[in-house]
PDB file of C-alpha atoms in Angstrom:
ATOM      1  CA  MET A   1      28.048 129.351 -19.951  1.00 78.00           C
ATOM      2  CA  LYS A   2      31.266 130.916 -21.188  1.00 94.00           C
ATOM      3  CA  LYS A   3      29.993 134.372 -22.155  1.00 98.00           C
ATOM      4  CA  ILE A   4      30.171 136.754 -19.209  1.00 99.00           C
ATOM      5  CA  GLY A   5      29.002 140.356 -19.098  1.00 99.00           C
ATOM      6  CA  PHE A   6      30.502 142.737 -16.568  1.00 99.00           C
ATOM      7  CA  ILE A   7      29.176 146.213 -15.820  1.00 98.00           C
ATOM      8  CA  GLY A   8      31.377 148.360 -13.589  1.00 97.00           C
ATOM      9  CA  ILE A   9      35.170 148.259 -13.832  1.00 94.00           C
ATOM     10  CA  GLY A  10      36.793 149.695 -10.744  1.00 89.00           C
ATOM     11  CA  VAL A  11      39.159 148.764  -7.933  1.00 90.00           C
ATOM     12  CA  MET A  12      37.377 145.430  -7.509  1.00 94.00           C
ATOM     13  CA  GLY A  13      35.795 144.803 -10.889  1.00 96.00           C
ATOM     14  CA  GLY A  14      39.021 145.093 -12.866  1.00 96.00           C
ATOM     15  CA  PRO A  15      40.873 142.265 -11.085  1.00 97.00           C
ATOM     16  CA  ILE A  16      37.756 140.070 -11.140  1.00 98.00           C
ATOM     17  CA  ILE A  17      37.512 140.454 -14.920  1.00 98.00           C
ATOM     18  CA  GLY A  18      41.187 139.570 -15.160  1.00 98.00           C
ATOM     19  CA  HIS A  19      40.564 136.272 -13.350  1.00 98.00           C
ATOM     20  CA  LEU A  20      37.614 135.475 -15.622  1.00 98.00           C
ATOM     21  CA  LEU A  21      39.678 136.123 -18.746  1.00 98.00           C
ATOM     22  CA  ARG A  22      42.518 133.926 -17.521  1.00 98.00           C
ATOM     23  CA  ALA A  23      40.002 131.180 -16.737  1.00 98.00           C
ATOM     24  CA  GLY A  24      38.946 131.132 -20.381  1.00 98.00           C
ATOM     25  CA  TYR A  25      35.669 133.061 -20.230  1.00 98.00           C
ATOM     26  CA  GLU A  26      34.628 135.508 -22.932  1.00 98.00           C
ATOM     27  CA  VAL A  27      34.052 138.770 -21.086  1.00 99.00           C
ATOM     28  CA  TYR A  28      31.982 141.651 -22.454  1.00 99.00           C
ATOM     29  CA  GLY A  29      32.522 144.794 -20.390  1.00 98.00           C
ATOM     30  CA  TYR A  30      31.102 148.250 -19.888  1.00 98.00           C
ATOM     31  CA  THR A  31      31.881 151.103 -17.550  1.00 94.00           C
ATOM     32  CA  ARG A  32      31.154 154.809 -17.829  1.00 91.00           C
ATOM     33  CA  THR A  33      34.834 155.692 -18.343  1.00 91.00           C
ATOM     34  CA  LYS A  34      36.357 153.583 -21.084  1.00 94.00           C
ATOM     35  CA  ALA A  35      39.898 154.598 -20.094  1.00 90.00           C
ATOM     36  CA  LYS A  36      39.530 152.445 -16.971  1.00 90.00           C
ATOM     37  CA  ALA A  37      39.095 149.409 -19.191  1.00 95.00           C
ATOM     38  CA  GLU A  38      42.036 149.849 -21.574  1.00 96.00           C
ATOM     39  CA  SER A  39      44.315 147.294 -19.896  1.00 96.00           C
ATOM     40  CA  LEU A  40      41.487 144.744 -19.796  1.00 97.00           C
ATOM     41  CA  ILE A  41      40.663 145.352 -23.454  1.00 98.00           C
ATOM     42  CA  ALA A  42      44.323 144.697 -24.219  1.00 97.00           C
ATOM     43  CA  ALA A  43      44.039 141.462 -22.210  1.00 97.00           C
ATOM     44  CA  GLY A  44      41.084 140.251 -24.282  1.00 98.00           C
ATOM     45  CA  MET A  45      37.931 141.780 -22.830  1.00 98.00           C
ATOM     46  CA  VAL A  46      35.394 142.841 -25.447  1.00 98.00           C
ATOM     47  CA  TRP A  47      34.397 146.466 -24.937  1.00 98.00           C
ATOM     48  CA  CYS A  48      30.692 147.298 -25.243  1.00 98.00           C
ATOM     49  CA  ASP A  49      29.492 150.871 -25.684  1.00 96.00           C
ATOM     50  CA  THR A  50      26.227 150.291 -23.829  1.00 98.00           C
ATOM     51  CA  ILE A  51      24.728 148.224 -21.031  1.00 98.00           C
ATOM     52  CA  ALA A  52      22.266 146.814 -23.558  1.00 98.00           C
ATOM     53  CA  LEU A  53      25.094 145.487 -25.722  1.00 98.00           C
ATOM     54  CA  VAL A  54      26.648 143.732 -22.720  1.00 99.00           C
ATOM     55  CA  THR A  55      23.269 142.245 -21.878  1.00 99.00           C
ATOM     56  CA  VAL A  56      22.541 140.806 -25.317  1.00 98.00           C
ATOM     57  CA  SER A  57      26.102 139.479 -25.727  1.00 98.00           C
ATOM     58  CA  ALA A  58      26.396 137.507 -22.479  1.00 99.00           C
ATOM     59  CA  ASP A  59      24.722 134.549 -20.787  1.00 98.00           C
ATOM     60  CA  VAL A  60      25.544 135.813 -17.288  1.00 99.00           C
ATOM     61  CA  ILE A  61      25.683 139.523 -16.490  1.00 99.00           C
ATOM     62  CA  PHE A  62      27.604 140.678 -13.426  1.00 99.00           C
ATOM     63  CA  THR A  63      27.172 144.165 -12.026  1.00 99.00           C
ATOM     64  CA  MET A  64      29.537 145.902  -9.617  1.00 98.00           C
ATOM     65  CA  VAL A  65      28.849 149.601  -9.254  1.00 96.00           C
ATOM     66  CA  GLY A  66      29.076 152.161  -6.475  1.00 92.00           C
ATOM     67  CA  PHE A  67      25.753 152.969  -4.850  1.00 95.00           C
ATOM     68  CA  PRO A  68      22.182 151.597  -4.717  1.00 97.00           C
ATOM     69  CA  LYS A  69      21.020 154.343  -7.095  1.00 97.00           C
ATOM     70  CA  ASP A  70      23.633 153.149  -9.593  1.00 98.00           C
ATOM     71  CA  VAL A  71      22.369 149.580  -9.226  1.00 98.00           C
ATOM     72  CA  GLU A  72      18.788 150.723  -9.736  1.00 98.00           C
ATOM     73  CA  ASP A  73      19.734 152.634 -12.891  1.00 98.00           C
ATOM     74  CA  VAL A  74      21.782 149.767 -14.340  1.00 98.00           C
ATOM     75  CA  TYR A  75      18.847 147.375 -13.999  1.00 99.00           C
ATOM     76  CA  PHE A  76      15.704 149.494 -14.353  1.00 98.00           C
ATOM     77  CA  ALA A  77      16.567 152.533 -16.496  1.00 97.00           C
ATOM     78  CA  ASN A  78      15.323 152.783 -20.077  1.00 96.00           C
ATOM     79  CA  ASP A  79      18.783 151.762 -21.273  1.00 95.00           C
ATOM     80  CA  GLY A  80      19.264 149.227 -18.483  1.00 98.00           C
ATOM     81  CA  ILE A  81      19.592 145.470 -18.260  1.00 99.00           C
ATOM     82  CA  PHE A  82      15.903 144.640 -17.937  1.00 99.00           C
ATOM     83  CA  LYS A  83      15.043 146.468 -21.162  1.00 98.00           C
ATOM     84  CA  ALA A  84      17.451 144.303 -23.161  1.00 98.00           C
ATOM     85  CA  ILE A  85      17.572 140.943 -21.412  1.00 98.00           C
ATOM     86  CA  THR A  86      15.901 137.776 -22.633  1.00 98.00           C
ATOM     87  CA  ALA A  87      14.542 134.801 -20.701  1.00 99.00           C
ATOM     88  CA  GLY A  88      16.957 132.187 -19.422  1.00 98.00           C
ATOM     89  CA  LYS A  89      19.867 134.511 -18.687  1.00 99.00           C
ATOM     90  CA  TYR A  90      21.410 135.194 -15.276  1.00 99.00           C
ATOM     91  CA  VAL A  91      22.106 138.471 -13.484  1.00 99.00           C
ATOM     92  CA  VAL A  92      24.424 138.621 -10.475  1.00 99.00           C
ATOM     93  CA  ASP A  93      24.853 141.849  -8.526  1.00 99.00           C
ATOM     94  CA  LEU A  94      28.198 141.982  -6.712  1.00 98.00           C
ATOM     95  CA  THR A  95      27.569 145.497  -5.415  1.00 97.00           C
ATOM     96  CA  THR A  96      27.030 146.023  -1.704  1.00 96.00           C
ATOM     97  CA  SER A  97      23.514 147.414  -1.847  1.00 97.00           C
ATOM     98  CA  GLU A  98      20.107 147.439  -0.164  1.00 98.00           C
ATOM     99  CA  PRO A  99      18.407 144.110   0.605  1.00 98.00           C
ATOM    100  CA  ARG A 100      15.078 145.494  -0.549  1.00 97.00           C
ATOM    101  CA  LEU A 101      16.581 146.491  -3.902  1.00 98.00           C
ATOM    102  CA  ALA A 102      17.963 142.970  -4.335  1.00 99.00           C
ATOM    103  CA  GLN A 103      14.457 141.642  -3.708  1.00 99.00           C
ATOM    104  CA  ARG A 104      13.025 144.062  -6.260  1.00 99.00           C
ATOM    105  CA  ILE A 105      15.591 142.958  -8.859  1.00 99.00           C
ATOM    106  CA  SER A 106      14.750 139.321  -8.146  1.00 99.00           C
ATOM    107  CA  LYS A 107      11.024 139.951  -8.536  1.00 99.00           C
ATOM    108  CA  GLN A 108      11.454 141.717 -11.871  1.00 99.00           C
ATOM    109  CA  ALA A 109      13.845 139.004 -13.071  1.00 99.00           C
ATOM    110  CA  GLN A 110      11.327 136.284 -12.281  1.00 98.00           C
ATOM    111  CA  GLU A 111       8.658 138.123 -14.269  1.00 98.00           C
ATOM    112  CA  LEU A 112      11.027 138.164 -17.263  1.00 99.00           C
ATOM    113  CA  GLY A 113      12.084 134.522 -16.907  1.00 99.00           C
ATOM    114  CA  VAL A 114      15.553 135.586 -15.775  1.00 99.00           C
ATOM    115  CA  HIS A 115      17.581 134.171 -12.869  1.00 99.00           C
ATOM    116  CA  ALA A 116      18.919 136.642 -10.276  1.00 99.00           C
ATOM    117  CA  LEU A 117      21.395 136.474  -7.400  1.00 99.00           C
ATOM    118  CA  ASP A 118      22.628 139.151  -5.046  1.00 99.00           C
ATOM    119  CA  ALA A 119      26.255 138.347  -4.276  1.00 99.00           C
ATOM    120  CA  PRO A 120      28.151 141.132  -2.501  1.00 98.00           C
ATOM    121  CA  VAL A 121      31.804 140.447  -1.793  1.00 97.00           C
ATOM    122  CA  THR A 122      34.342 141.258   0.889  1.00 95.00           C
ATOM    123  CA  GLY A 123      38.115 141.068   0.932  1.00 91.00           C
ATOM    124  CA  GLY A 124      38.995 144.432  -0.553  1.00 87.00           C
ATOM    125  CA  ASP A 125      41.276 145.067  -3.476  1.00 88.00           C
ATOM    126  CA  LEU A 126      43.756 142.445  -2.231  1.00 89.00           C
ATOM    127  CA  GLY A 127      41.046 139.776  -2.206  1.00 94.00           C
ATOM    128  CA  ALA A 128      40.022 140.738  -5.734  1.00 96.00           C
ATOM    129  CA  ILE A 129      43.623 140.716  -6.970  1.00 96.00           C
ATOM    130  CA  ASN A 130      44.379 137.361  -5.320  1.00 97.00           C
ATOM    131  CA  GLY A 131      41.063 135.752  -6.266  1.00 98.00           C
ATOM    132  CA  THR A 132      40.244 135.052  -2.621  1.00 98.00           C
ATOM    133  CA  LEU A 133      37.086 137.098  -2.111  1.00 98.00           C
ATOM    134  CA  THR A 134      34.405 136.050   0.341  1.00 98.00           C
ATOM    135  CA  ILE A 135      31.049 136.075  -1.443  1.00 99.00           C
ATOM    136  CA  MET A 136      27.683 136.217   0.326  1.00 99.00           C
ATOM    137  CA  VAL A 137      24.809 135.114  -1.875  1.00 99.00           C
ATOM    138  CA  GLY A 138      21.045 135.454  -1.857  1.00 99.00           C
ATOM    139  CA  GLY A 139      18.734 133.659  -4.283  1.00 99.00           C
ATOM    140  CA  GLU A 140      17.453 130.254  -5.363  1.00 99.00           C
ATOM    141  CA  ASP A 141      19.463 127.100  -4.656  1.00 99.00           C
ATOM    142  CA  ALA A 142      19.482 125.976  -8.304  1.00 99.00           C
ATOM    143  CA  ASP A 143      20.671 129.370  -9.523  1.00 99.00           C
ATOM    144  CA  PHE A 144      23.430 129.388  -6.928  1.00 99.00           C
ATOM    145  CA  ASP A 145      24.593 125.935  -8.018  1.00 99.00           C
ATOM    146  CA  THR A 146      24.690 127.057 -11.654  1.00 98.00           C
ATOM    147  CA  ILE A 147      26.734 130.204 -10.999  1.00 99.00           C
ATOM    148  CA  LEU A 148      29.017 128.755  -8.296  1.00 99.00           C
ATOM    149  CA  PRO A 149      31.743 127.594 -10.746  1.00 98.00           C
ATOM    150  CA  ILE A 150      32.031 131.162 -12.067  1.00 99.00           C
ATOM    151  CA  LEU A 151      32.093 132.703  -8.583  1.00 99.00           C
ATOM    152  CA  SER A 152      34.804 130.215  -7.642  1.00 99.00           C
ATOM    153  CA  VAL A 153      37.119 131.774 -10.224  1.00 99.00           C
ATOM    154  CA  PHE A 154      37.519 134.882  -8.057  1.00 98.00           C
ATOM    155  CA  GLY A 155      36.113 133.792  -4.687  1.00 98.00           C
ATOM    156  CA  LYS A 156      37.405 131.480  -1.979  1.00 97.00           C
ATOM    157  CA  SER A 157      34.580 131.364   0.593  1.00 98.00           C
ATOM    158  CA  ILE A 158      31.174 131.390  -1.112  1.00 99.00           C
ATOM    159  CA  THR A 159      27.966 130.864   0.875  1.00 99.00           C
ATOM    160  CA  LEU A 160      24.282 130.912  -0.013  1.00 99.00           C
ATOM    161  CA  HIS A 161      22.563 132.643   2.912  1.00 99.00           C
ATOM    162  CA  GLY A 162      18.945 132.399   1.811  1.00 98.00           C
ATOM    163  CA  ALA A 163      16.445 133.954  -0.560  1.00 99.00           C
ATOM    164  CA  ALA A 164      16.875 137.177  -2.521  1.00 99.00           C
ATOM    165  CA  GLY A 165      18.269 139.945  -0.320  1.00 98.00           C
ATOM    166  CA  PHE A 166      19.934 137.631   2.166  1.00 99.00           C
ATOM    167  CA  GLY A 167      23.315 138.035   0.511  1.00 99.00           C
ATOM    168  CA  GLN A 168      23.005 141.753   1.187  1.00 98.00           C
ATOM    169  CA  HIS A 169      21.904 141.130   4.770  1.00 98.00           C
ATOM    170  CA  ALA A 170      24.976 138.934   5.323  1.00 98.00           C
ATOM    171  CA  LYS A 171      27.162 141.688   3.856  1.00 98.00           C
ATOM    172  CA  MET A 172      25.649 144.192   6.285  1.00 98.00           C
ATOM    173  CA  ALA A 173      26.627 141.916   9.169  1.00 98.00           C
ATOM    174  CA  ASN A 174      30.138 141.853   7.717  1.00 97.00           C
ATOM    175  CA  GLN A 175      30.294 145.648   7.426  1.00 97.00           C
ATOM    176  CA  ILE A 176      29.147 146.035  11.029  1.00 98.00           C
ATOM    177  CA  GLY A 177      32.099 143.855  12.050  1.00 97.00           C
ATOM    178  CA  ILE A 178      34.477 145.917   9.915  1.00 97.00           C
ATOM    179  CA  ALA A 179      33.273 149.115  11.595  1.00 98.00           C
ATOM    180  CA  GLY A 180      34.273 147.787  14.992  1.00 98.00           C
ATOM    181  CA  SER A 181      37.570 146.402  13.693  1.00 98.00           C
ATOM    182  CA  LEU A 182      38.570 149.725  12.154  1.00 98.00           C
ATOM    183  CA  ILE A 183      37.888 151.563  15.400  1.00 98.00           C
ATOM    184  CA  GLY A 184      39.907 148.912  17.226  1.00 98.00           C
ATOM    185  CA  MET A 185      42.819 149.276  14.807  1.00 98.00           C
ATOM    186  CA  ALA A 186      42.834 153.060  15.103  1.00 98.00           C
ATOM    187  CA  GLU A 187      42.651 153.013  18.900  1.00 98.00           C
ATOM    188  CA  VAL A 188      45.451 150.449  19.212  1.00 98.00           C
ATOM    189  CA  LEU A 189      47.694 152.706  17.126  1.00 98.00           C
ATOM    190  CA  THR A 190      46.582 155.910  18.813  1.00 98.00           C
ATOM    191  CA  TYR A 191      47.325 154.528  22.275  1.00 98.00           C
ATOM    192  CA  ALA A 192      50.687 153.134  21.147  1.00 98.00           C
ATOM    193  CA  GLN A 193      51.766 156.431  19.649  1.00 96.00           C
ATOM    194  CA  GLN A 194      50.575 158.510  22.593  1.00 97.00           C
ATOM    195  CA  VAL A 195      52.537 156.512  25.176  1.00 98.00           C
ATOM    196  CA  GLY A 196      55.667 156.280  23.036  1.00 98.00           C
ATOM    197  CA  LEU A 197      55.524 152.698  21.773  1.00 99.00           C
ATOM    198  CA  ASP A 198      56.888 151.765  18.372  1.00 98.00           C
ATOM    199  CA  PRO A 199      53.669 151.314  16.343  1.00 97.00           C
ATOM    200  CA  GLU A 200      55.236 148.788  13.967  1.00 97.00           C
ATOM    201  CA  LYS A 201      56.309 146.584  16.863  1.00 98.00           C
ATOM    202  CA  VAL A 202      52.862 146.921  18.401  1.00 98.00           C
ATOM    203  CA  LEU A 203      51.241 145.852  15.126  1.00 98.00           C
ATOM    204  CA  ALA A 204      53.484 142.789  14.982  1.00 97.00           C
ATOM    205  CA  THR A 205      52.738 141.850  18.590  1.00 98.00           C
ATOM    206  CA  VAL A 206      49.013 142.565  18.717  1.00 98.00           C
ATOM    207  CA  GLY A 207      48.572 141.159  15.221  1.00 97.00           C
ATOM    208  CA  SER A 208      49.877 137.783  16.376  1.00 97.00           C
ATOM    209  CA  GLY A 209      47.613 137.519  19.422  1.00 97.00           C
ATOM    210  CA  SER A 210      43.958 137.307  20.354  1.00 97.00           C
ATOM    211  CA  ALA A 211      43.307 140.967  19.446  1.00 96.00           C
ATOM    212  CA  SER A 212      44.365 140.451  15.839  1.00 97.00           C
ATOM    213  CA  SER A 213      42.032 141.292  12.966  1.00 97.00           C
ATOM    214  CA  TRP A 214      42.199 141.578   9.192  1.00 95.00           C
ATOM    215  CA  GLN A 215      42.043 145.344   9.526  1.00 97.00           C
ATOM    216  CA  LEU A 216      44.916 145.456  12.024  1.00 97.00           C
ATOM    217  CA  VAL A 217      47.176 143.200   9.943  1.00 96.00           C
ATOM    218  CA  ASN A 218      46.374 144.622   6.490  1.00 94.00           C
ATOM    219  CA  ASN A 219      45.368 148.233   7.069  1.00 96.00           C
ATOM    220  CA  GLY A 220      47.342 148.904  10.251  1.00 98.00           C
ATOM    221  CA  PRO A 221      50.718 149.251   8.455  1.00 98.00           C
ATOM    222  CA  LYS A 222      49.116 151.555   5.881  1.00 98.00           C
ATOM    223  CA  ALA A 223      47.664 153.740   8.620  1.00 98.00           C
ATOM    224  CA  VAL A 224      51.075 153.980  10.310  1.00 98.00           C
ATOM    225  CA  SER A 225      52.866 154.968   7.099  1.00 97.00           C
ATOM    226  CA  GLY A 226      50.162 157.401   5.971  1.00 98.00           C
ATOM    227  CA  ASP A 227      49.312 155.314   2.907  1.00 98.00           C
ATOM    228  CA  TYR A 228      45.644 156.072   2.348  1.00 98.00           C
ATOM    229  CA  GLN A 229      45.401 154.636  -1.167  1.00 95.00           C
ATOM    230  CA  PRO A 230      41.903 153.150  -1.259  1.00 94.00           C
ATOM    231  CA  GLY A 231      41.408 149.428  -1.233  1.00 89.00           C
ATOM    232  CA  PHE A 232      37.955 150.379   0.026  1.00 91.00           C
ATOM    233  CA  TYR A 233      36.770 153.972  -0.323  1.00 95.00           C
ATOM    234  CA  ILE A 234      35.498 155.860   2.726  1.00 98.00           C
ATOM    235  CA  LYS A 235      32.512 157.061   0.679  1.00 97.00           C
ATOM    236  CA  HIS A 236      31.508 153.476  -0.103  1.00 95.00           C
ATOM    237  CA  PHE A 237      31.916 152.362   3.499  1.00 97.00           C
ATOM    238  CA  VAL A 238      29.678 155.179   4.721  1.00 98.00           C
ATOM    239  CA  LYS A 239      27.107 154.100   2.134  1.00 96.00           C
ATOM    240  CA  ASP A 240      27.245 150.566   3.562  1.00 96.00           C
ATOM    241  CA  MET A 241      26.957 151.725   7.163  1.00 98.00           C
ATOM    242  CA  ASN A 242      23.945 153.873   6.332  1.00 97.00           C
ATOM    243  CA  ILE A 243      22.235 150.894   4.701  1.00 96.00           C
ATOM    244  CA  ALA A 244      22.897 148.840   7.843  1.00 97.00           C
ATOM    245  CA  LEU A 245      21.624 151.644  10.086  1.00 97.00           C
ATOM    246  CA  ASP A 246      18.431 151.870   8.011  1.00 94.00           C
ATOM    247  CA  GLU A 247      17.931 148.118   8.322  1.00 94.00           C
ATOM    248  CA  ILE A 248      18.437 148.001  12.093  1.00 93.00           C
ATOM    249  CA  SER A 249      16.082 150.936  12.612  1.00 90.00           C
ATOM    250  CA  GLU A 250      13.284 148.761  11.218  1.00 87.00           C
ATOM    251  CA  HIS A 251      14.083 146.098  13.823  1.00 87.00           C
ATOM    252  CA  GLN A 252      14.437 148.526  16.754  1.00 86.00           C
ATOM    253  CA  VAL A 253      18.025 147.483  17.466  1.00 89.00           C
ATOM    254  CA  GLU A 254      20.778 149.713  18.837  1.00 92.00           C
ATOM    255  CA  LEU A 255      24.319 149.201  17.517  1.00 96.00           C
ATOM    256  CA  PRO A 256      26.398 151.947  19.184  1.00 97.00           C
ATOM    257  CA  GLY A 257      29.698 150.766  17.701  1.00 97.00           C
ATOM    258  CA  LEU A 258      28.328 151.061  14.180  1.00 98.00           C
ATOM    259  CA  GLN A 259      26.823 154.449  14.958  1.00 98.00           C
ATOM    260  CA  LEU A 260      30.142 155.738  16.308  1.00 98.00           C
ATOM    261  CA  ALA A 261      32.075 154.500  13.275  1.00 98.00           C
ATOM    262  CA  ASN A 262      29.553 156.136  10.970  1.00 98.00           C
ATOM    263  CA  GLU A 263      29.890 159.458  12.810  1.00 98.00           C
ATOM    264  CA  ILE A 264      33.701 159.336  12.558  1.00 98.00           C
ATOM    265  CA  TYR A 265      33.662 158.592   8.845  1.00 99.00           C
ATOM    266  CA  GLU A 266      30.960 161.188   8.151  1.00 98.00           C
ATOM    267  CA  THR A 267      33.304 163.732   9.763  1.00 98.00           C
ATOM    268  CA  LEU A 268      36.128 162.604   7.481  1.00 98.00           C
ATOM    269  CA  ILE A 269      33.836 163.027   4.468  1.00 98.00           C
ATOM    270  CA  ASP A 270      32.935 166.520   5.678  1.00 98.00           C
ATOM    271  CA  ASN A 271      36.684 167.217   5.676  1.00 97.00           C
ATOM    272  CA  GLY A 272      37.033 166.129   2.054  1.00 98.00           C
ATOM    273  CA  LYS A 273      38.476 162.643   2.641  1.00 98.00           C
ATOM    274  CA  MET A 274      35.733 160.616   0.937  1.00 98.00           C
ATOM    275  CA  ASP A 275      38.078 159.192  -1.705  1.00 98.00           C
ATOM    276  CA  LEU A 276      40.673 157.909   0.770  1.00 98.00           C
ATOM    277  CA  GLY A 277      40.855 154.321   1.993  1.00 97.00           C
ATOM    278  CA  THR A 278      39.125 153.345   5.227  1.00 98.00           C
ATOM    279  CA  GLN A 279      42.504 153.141   7.023  1.00 98.00           C
ATOM    280  CA  ALA A 280      42.423 156.956   7.009  1.00 99.00           C
ATOM    281  CA  ILE A 281      40.222 156.698  10.107  1.00 99.00           C
ATOM    282  CA  ILE A 282      43.507 157.313  11.945  1.00 98.00           C
ATOM    283  CA  GLU A 283      43.337 160.927  10.734  1.00 98.00           C
ATOM    284  CA  TRP A 284      40.257 161.512  12.899  1.00 98.00           C
ATOM    285  CA  TYR A 285      42.136 160.290  15.968  1.00 98.00           C
ATOM    286  CA  LYS A 286      45.153 162.478  15.204  1.00 95.00           C
ATOM    287  CA  LYS A 287      42.952 165.552  15.409  1.00 90.00           C
ATOM    288  CA  GLN A 288      41.369 164.754  18.775  1.00 86.00           C
TER     289      GLN A 288
END
């Protein structure tokens, strides 16, 4: 299967499409703002004016959009994937979304004779650029085996976690861990600055020891320098945390670290910082 459809060209989707093109795949792309796709069109991506055109042109259709409502529209709207798709094709949702929506997509796909996987990713813009994303997959074993060679073009650690929706559940576990790591990063830096330590030296020291984390090593320097360019938007992280909070409420579990992180980031959104990167959590601490 060399014909790939890709719906959603953003911070993550753009680099992924670049990897697919360089690997020799024909890529048919659509996003709401064509200007975002100009460099990819120049690199060989075929622009499609509609989701339906992507769907009929490709054997495998990837989606990577912002919010669950966007995912729902892309698949179920009158001009969506399921109105145009034919039996035997594959759909793979890379969006971080709701497990129950992934299950709904899978159910509809089965009724149409289509194969579906939910496959949210982590690794941020750097992982997408470097082709080293971690991909958490839900779906049937045979479908996973078929799509794995394509996922391997832009992913490094790729795991099937179970049936439809389990990729999204695994991603929620990941986001819960990120919430704690971001608080840890911000509090390391806040303490260092308050007592007069050199934050760059602290990052180098703590980042080489048992308290190290991806967030500390990769986002810590950005937080120190005030570089809030988004590798991962605050607004998307809050979306993820709210999905996780909804899921845990059904299982009567308390996750106070996640709840605290969500409250901090909701405050940042209230202050107009929704389009900054998650490293901007340090701004909340500066104002305390």
